[in-house]
Short mmCIF file of C-alpha atoms in Angstrom, two decimals:
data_model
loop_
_atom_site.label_atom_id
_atom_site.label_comp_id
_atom_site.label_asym_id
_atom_site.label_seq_id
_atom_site.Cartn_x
_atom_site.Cartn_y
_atom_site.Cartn_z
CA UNK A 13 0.00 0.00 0.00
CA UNK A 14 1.61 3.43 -0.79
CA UNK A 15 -0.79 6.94 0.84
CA UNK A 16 0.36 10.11 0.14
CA UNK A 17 -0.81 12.86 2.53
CA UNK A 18 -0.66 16.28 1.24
CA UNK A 19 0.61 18.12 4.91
CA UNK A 20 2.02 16.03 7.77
CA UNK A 21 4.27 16.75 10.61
CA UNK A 22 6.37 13.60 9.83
CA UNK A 23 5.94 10.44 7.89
CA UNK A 24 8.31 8.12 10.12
CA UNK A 25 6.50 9.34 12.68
CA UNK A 26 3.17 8.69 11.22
CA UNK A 27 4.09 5.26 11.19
CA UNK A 28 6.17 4.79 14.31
CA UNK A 29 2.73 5.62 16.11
CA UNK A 30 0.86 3.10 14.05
CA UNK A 31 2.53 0.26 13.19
CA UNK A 32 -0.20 -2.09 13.95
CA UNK A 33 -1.85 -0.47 11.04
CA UNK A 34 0.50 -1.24 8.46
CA UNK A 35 1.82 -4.30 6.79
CA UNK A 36 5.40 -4.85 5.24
CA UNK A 37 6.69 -2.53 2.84
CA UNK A 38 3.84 -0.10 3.16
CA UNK A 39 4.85 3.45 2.44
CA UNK A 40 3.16 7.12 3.76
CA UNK A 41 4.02 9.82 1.28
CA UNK A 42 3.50 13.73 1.62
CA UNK A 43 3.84 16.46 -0.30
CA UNK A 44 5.39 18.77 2.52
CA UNK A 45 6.22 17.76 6.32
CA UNK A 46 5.74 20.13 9.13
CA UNK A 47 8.60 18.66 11.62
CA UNK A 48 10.73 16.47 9.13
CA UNK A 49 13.12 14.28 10.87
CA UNK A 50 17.27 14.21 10.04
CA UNK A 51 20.21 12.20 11.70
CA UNK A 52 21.49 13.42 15.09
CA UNK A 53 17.89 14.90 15.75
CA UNK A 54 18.16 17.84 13.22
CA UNK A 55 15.04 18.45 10.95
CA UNK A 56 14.40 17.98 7.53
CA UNK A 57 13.08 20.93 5.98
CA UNK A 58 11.18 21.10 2.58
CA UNK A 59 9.52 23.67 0.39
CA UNK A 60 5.22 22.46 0.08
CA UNK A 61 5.60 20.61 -3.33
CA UNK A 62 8.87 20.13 -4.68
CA UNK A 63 10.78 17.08 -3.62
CA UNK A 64 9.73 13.77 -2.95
CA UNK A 65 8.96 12.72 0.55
CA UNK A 66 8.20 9.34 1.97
CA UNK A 67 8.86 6.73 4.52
CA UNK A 68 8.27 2.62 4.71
CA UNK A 69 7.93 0.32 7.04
CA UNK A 70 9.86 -2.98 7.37
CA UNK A 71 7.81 -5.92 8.98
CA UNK A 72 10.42 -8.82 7.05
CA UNK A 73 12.33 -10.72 10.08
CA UNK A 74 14.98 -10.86 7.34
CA UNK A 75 15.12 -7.26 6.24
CA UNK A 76 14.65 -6.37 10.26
CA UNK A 77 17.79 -8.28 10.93
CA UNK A 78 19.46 -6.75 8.68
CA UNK A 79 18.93 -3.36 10.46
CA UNK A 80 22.75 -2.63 10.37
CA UNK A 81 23.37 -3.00 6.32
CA UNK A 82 19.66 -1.48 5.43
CA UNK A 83 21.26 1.94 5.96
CA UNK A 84 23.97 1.38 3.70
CA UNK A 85 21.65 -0.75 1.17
CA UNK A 86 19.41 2.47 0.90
CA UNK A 87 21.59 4.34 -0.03
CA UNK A 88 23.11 2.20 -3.04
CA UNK A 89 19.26 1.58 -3.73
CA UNK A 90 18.66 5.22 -4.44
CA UNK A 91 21.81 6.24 -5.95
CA UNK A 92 21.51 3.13 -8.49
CA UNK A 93 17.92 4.88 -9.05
CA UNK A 94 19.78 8.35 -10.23
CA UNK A 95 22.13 6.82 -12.16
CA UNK A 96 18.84 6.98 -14.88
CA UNK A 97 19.42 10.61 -14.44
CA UNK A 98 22.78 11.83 -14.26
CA UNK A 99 25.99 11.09 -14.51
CA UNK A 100 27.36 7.99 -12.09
CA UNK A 101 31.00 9.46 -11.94
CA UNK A 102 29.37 12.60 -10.40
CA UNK A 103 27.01 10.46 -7.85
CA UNK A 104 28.59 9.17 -4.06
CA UNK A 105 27.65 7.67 -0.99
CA UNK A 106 28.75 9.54 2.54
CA UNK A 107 28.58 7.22 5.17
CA UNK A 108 26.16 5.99 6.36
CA UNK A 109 23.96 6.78 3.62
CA UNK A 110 23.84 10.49 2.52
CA UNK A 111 23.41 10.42 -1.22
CA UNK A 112 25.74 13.23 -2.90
CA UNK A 113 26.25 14.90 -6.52
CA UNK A 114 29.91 16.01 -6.31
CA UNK A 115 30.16 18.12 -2.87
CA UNK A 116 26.34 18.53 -2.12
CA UNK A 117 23.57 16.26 -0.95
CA UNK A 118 21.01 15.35 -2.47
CA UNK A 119 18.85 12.56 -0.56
CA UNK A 120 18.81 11.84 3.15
CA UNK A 121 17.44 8.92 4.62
CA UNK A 122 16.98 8.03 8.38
CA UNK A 123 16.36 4.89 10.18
CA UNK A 124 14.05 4.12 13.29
CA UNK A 125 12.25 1.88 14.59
CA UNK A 126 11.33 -0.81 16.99
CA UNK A 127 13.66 -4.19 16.60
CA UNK A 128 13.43 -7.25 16.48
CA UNK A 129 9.78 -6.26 15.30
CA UNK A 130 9.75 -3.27 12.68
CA UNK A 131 12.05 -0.77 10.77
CA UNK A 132 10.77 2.69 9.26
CA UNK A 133 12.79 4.27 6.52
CA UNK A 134 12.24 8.07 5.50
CA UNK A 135 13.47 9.48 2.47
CA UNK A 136 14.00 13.05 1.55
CA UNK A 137 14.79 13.26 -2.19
CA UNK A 138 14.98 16.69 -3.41
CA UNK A 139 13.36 17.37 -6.88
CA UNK A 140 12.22 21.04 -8.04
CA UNK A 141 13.44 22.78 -4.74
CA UNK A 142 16.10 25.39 -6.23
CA UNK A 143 16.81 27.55 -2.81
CA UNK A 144 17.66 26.04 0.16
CA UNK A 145 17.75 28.83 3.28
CA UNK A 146 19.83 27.80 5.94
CA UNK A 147 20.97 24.52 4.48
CA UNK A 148 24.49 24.24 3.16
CA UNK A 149 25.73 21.76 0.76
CA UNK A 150 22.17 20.78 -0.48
CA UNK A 151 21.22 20.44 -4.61
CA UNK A 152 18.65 18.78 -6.27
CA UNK A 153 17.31 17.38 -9.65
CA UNK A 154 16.77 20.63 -10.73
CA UNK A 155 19.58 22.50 -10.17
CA UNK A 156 21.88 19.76 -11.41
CA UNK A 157 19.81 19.14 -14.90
CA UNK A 158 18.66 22.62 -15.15
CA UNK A 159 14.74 21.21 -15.62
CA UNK A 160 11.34 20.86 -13.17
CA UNK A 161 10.53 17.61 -13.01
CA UNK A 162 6.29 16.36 -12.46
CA UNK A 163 6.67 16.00 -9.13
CA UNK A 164 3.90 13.23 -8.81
CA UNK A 165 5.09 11.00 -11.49
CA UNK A 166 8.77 11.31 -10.01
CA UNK A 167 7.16 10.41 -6.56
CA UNK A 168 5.65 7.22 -8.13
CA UNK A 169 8.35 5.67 -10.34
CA UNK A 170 10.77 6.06 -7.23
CA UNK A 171 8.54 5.19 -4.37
CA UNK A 172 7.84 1.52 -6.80
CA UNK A 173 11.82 1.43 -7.78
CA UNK A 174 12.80 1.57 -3.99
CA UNK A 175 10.13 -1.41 -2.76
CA UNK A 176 10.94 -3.50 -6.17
CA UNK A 177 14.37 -3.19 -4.92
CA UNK A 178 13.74 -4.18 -1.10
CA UNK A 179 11.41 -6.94 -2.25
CA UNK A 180 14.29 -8.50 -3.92
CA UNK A 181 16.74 -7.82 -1.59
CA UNK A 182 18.54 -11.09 -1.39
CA UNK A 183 19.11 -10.81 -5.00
CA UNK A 184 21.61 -8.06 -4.72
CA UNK A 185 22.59 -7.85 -0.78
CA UNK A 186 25.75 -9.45 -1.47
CA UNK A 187 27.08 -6.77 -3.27
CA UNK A 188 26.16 -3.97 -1.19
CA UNK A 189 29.31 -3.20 0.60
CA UNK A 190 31.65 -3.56 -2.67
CA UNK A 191 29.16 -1.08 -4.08
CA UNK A 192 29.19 1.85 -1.46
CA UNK A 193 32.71 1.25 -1.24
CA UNK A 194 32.68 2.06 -5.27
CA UNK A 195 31.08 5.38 -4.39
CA UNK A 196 32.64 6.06 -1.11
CA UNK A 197 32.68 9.95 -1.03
CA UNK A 198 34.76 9.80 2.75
CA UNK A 199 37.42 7.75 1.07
CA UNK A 200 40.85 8.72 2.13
CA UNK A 201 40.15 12.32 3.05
CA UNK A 202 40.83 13.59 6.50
CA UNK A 203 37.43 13.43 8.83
CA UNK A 204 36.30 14.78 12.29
CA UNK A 205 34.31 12.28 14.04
CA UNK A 206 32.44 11.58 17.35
CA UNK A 207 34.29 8.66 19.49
CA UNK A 208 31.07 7.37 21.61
CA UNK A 209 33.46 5.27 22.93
CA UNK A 210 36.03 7.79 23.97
CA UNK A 211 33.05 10.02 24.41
CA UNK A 212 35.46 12.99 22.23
CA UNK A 213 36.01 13.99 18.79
CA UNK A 214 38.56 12.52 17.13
CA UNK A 215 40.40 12.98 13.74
CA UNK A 216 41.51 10.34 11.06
CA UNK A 217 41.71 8.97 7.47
CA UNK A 218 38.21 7.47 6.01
CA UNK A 219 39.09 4.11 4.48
CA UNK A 220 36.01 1.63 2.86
CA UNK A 221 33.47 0.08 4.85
CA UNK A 222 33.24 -3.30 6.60
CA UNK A 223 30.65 -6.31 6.09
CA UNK A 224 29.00 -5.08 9.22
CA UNK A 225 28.40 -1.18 7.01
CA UNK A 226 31.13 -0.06 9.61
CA UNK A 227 33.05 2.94 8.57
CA UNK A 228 37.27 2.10 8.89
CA UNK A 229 39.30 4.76 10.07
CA UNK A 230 42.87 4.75 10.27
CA UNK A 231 44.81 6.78 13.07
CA UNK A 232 48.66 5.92 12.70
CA UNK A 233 48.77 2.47 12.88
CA UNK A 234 45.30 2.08 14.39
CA UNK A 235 42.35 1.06 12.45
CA UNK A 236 38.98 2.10 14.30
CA UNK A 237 35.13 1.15 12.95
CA UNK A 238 32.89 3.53 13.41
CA UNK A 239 29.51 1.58 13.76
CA UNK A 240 27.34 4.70 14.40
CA UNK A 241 29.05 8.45 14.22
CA UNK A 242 28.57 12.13 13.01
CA UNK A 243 31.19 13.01 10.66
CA UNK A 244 31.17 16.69 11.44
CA UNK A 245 33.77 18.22 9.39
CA UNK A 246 35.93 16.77 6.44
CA UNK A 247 39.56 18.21 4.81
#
């Protein structure tokens, strides 16, 4: 089942209060989201109309295991979808799963969720949006291919390419890490980081990422995974 609701505070949350409601793979779409949720508890903020915003919910025991490589899979899922679009040397994936066009993002997804029973994915995929006040480093479809795109057709050809792509997840899961580590925007440059278990930021060099969607990063002779971080600055 895919509903789109035209103004709602927050789609994940929509279905984090309601699970019970939904089955597997069922997705809530809107057309602009009062109190969008990012990573780290920042918001996502949209213009009414102009990007595509959804999220689904994960019932599969096998996809809910998988809770640690969905993040990472997303994001190969949707950059694989703009590869129909633009250019794949320009596209990248910054960890965990920030989708980028050269230096500037343009898809964020965030996972919650109640394990072992249920996963909700929301995707922010910006589309017409052309200004972006108070957000740095942000582009979209239209300011990279200089065109406005139907916004409800867009919403409907990715919405169906993203659950195709979950439904046949065991078809391609094996090549998810070699993937992002194909389009690894962190690799080798110089990253600030949060150490949870130092409880400090630390500095090193982003390598690839491990089977378990860990992010490697070498201090000296020391190679640390990062499991769950905010990269807040990179050289």
């Amino acid at each position: 089942m895919i509903k789109h609701i035209d103004v709602i505070d927050s789609t994940s949350r929509y279905l984090m209060d309601h699970p019970d409601w939904f089955d597997n793979l069922d997705v809530i779409s809107a057309s602009h989201q009062t109190a969008g949720l990012g990573r780290t508890g920042h918001s996502w903020v949209d213009n009414n109309g102009e990007n595509v915003l959804f999220s689904i919910i994960i019932k599969d025991k096998k996809l809910v295991d998988s809770f640690k490589l969905l993040s990472i899979s997303m994001g190969v899922i949707i950059l694989d979808f703009l590869k129909g679009y633009m250019y794949e040397d320009n596209l990248s994936l910054k960890w965990p799963n920030d989708v980028m066009v050269k230096d500037k993002k343009i898809c964020g997804i965030l996972l919650q969720g109640r394990l072992p029973d249920y996963v909700v994915i929301g995707v922010g995929l910006n589309v017409n949006q052309t200004e972006f006040k108070g957000v740095e480093n942000a582009t979209s479809l239209s300011l990279e291919l200089g065109k406005t795109f139907d916004i409800e057709r867009m919403r409907t050809v990715f919405i169906e390419y993203v659950v195709s792509q979950l439904k046949n997840y065991d078809s391609f899961k094996n090549t998810i890490i070699e993937n992002f580590n194909n389009h690894n925007y962190l690799l080798r440059k110089e990253i600030t980081y949060f150490n949870a278990s130092t409880n400090s930021e630390e500095e090193g060099i982003a390598l690839g990422i491990n089977d378990n969607g860990e992010l490697l990063v070498s201090k000296g002779e020391t190679i640390t995974p990062l499991s769950s971080s905010e990269v807040s600055k990179i050289k």
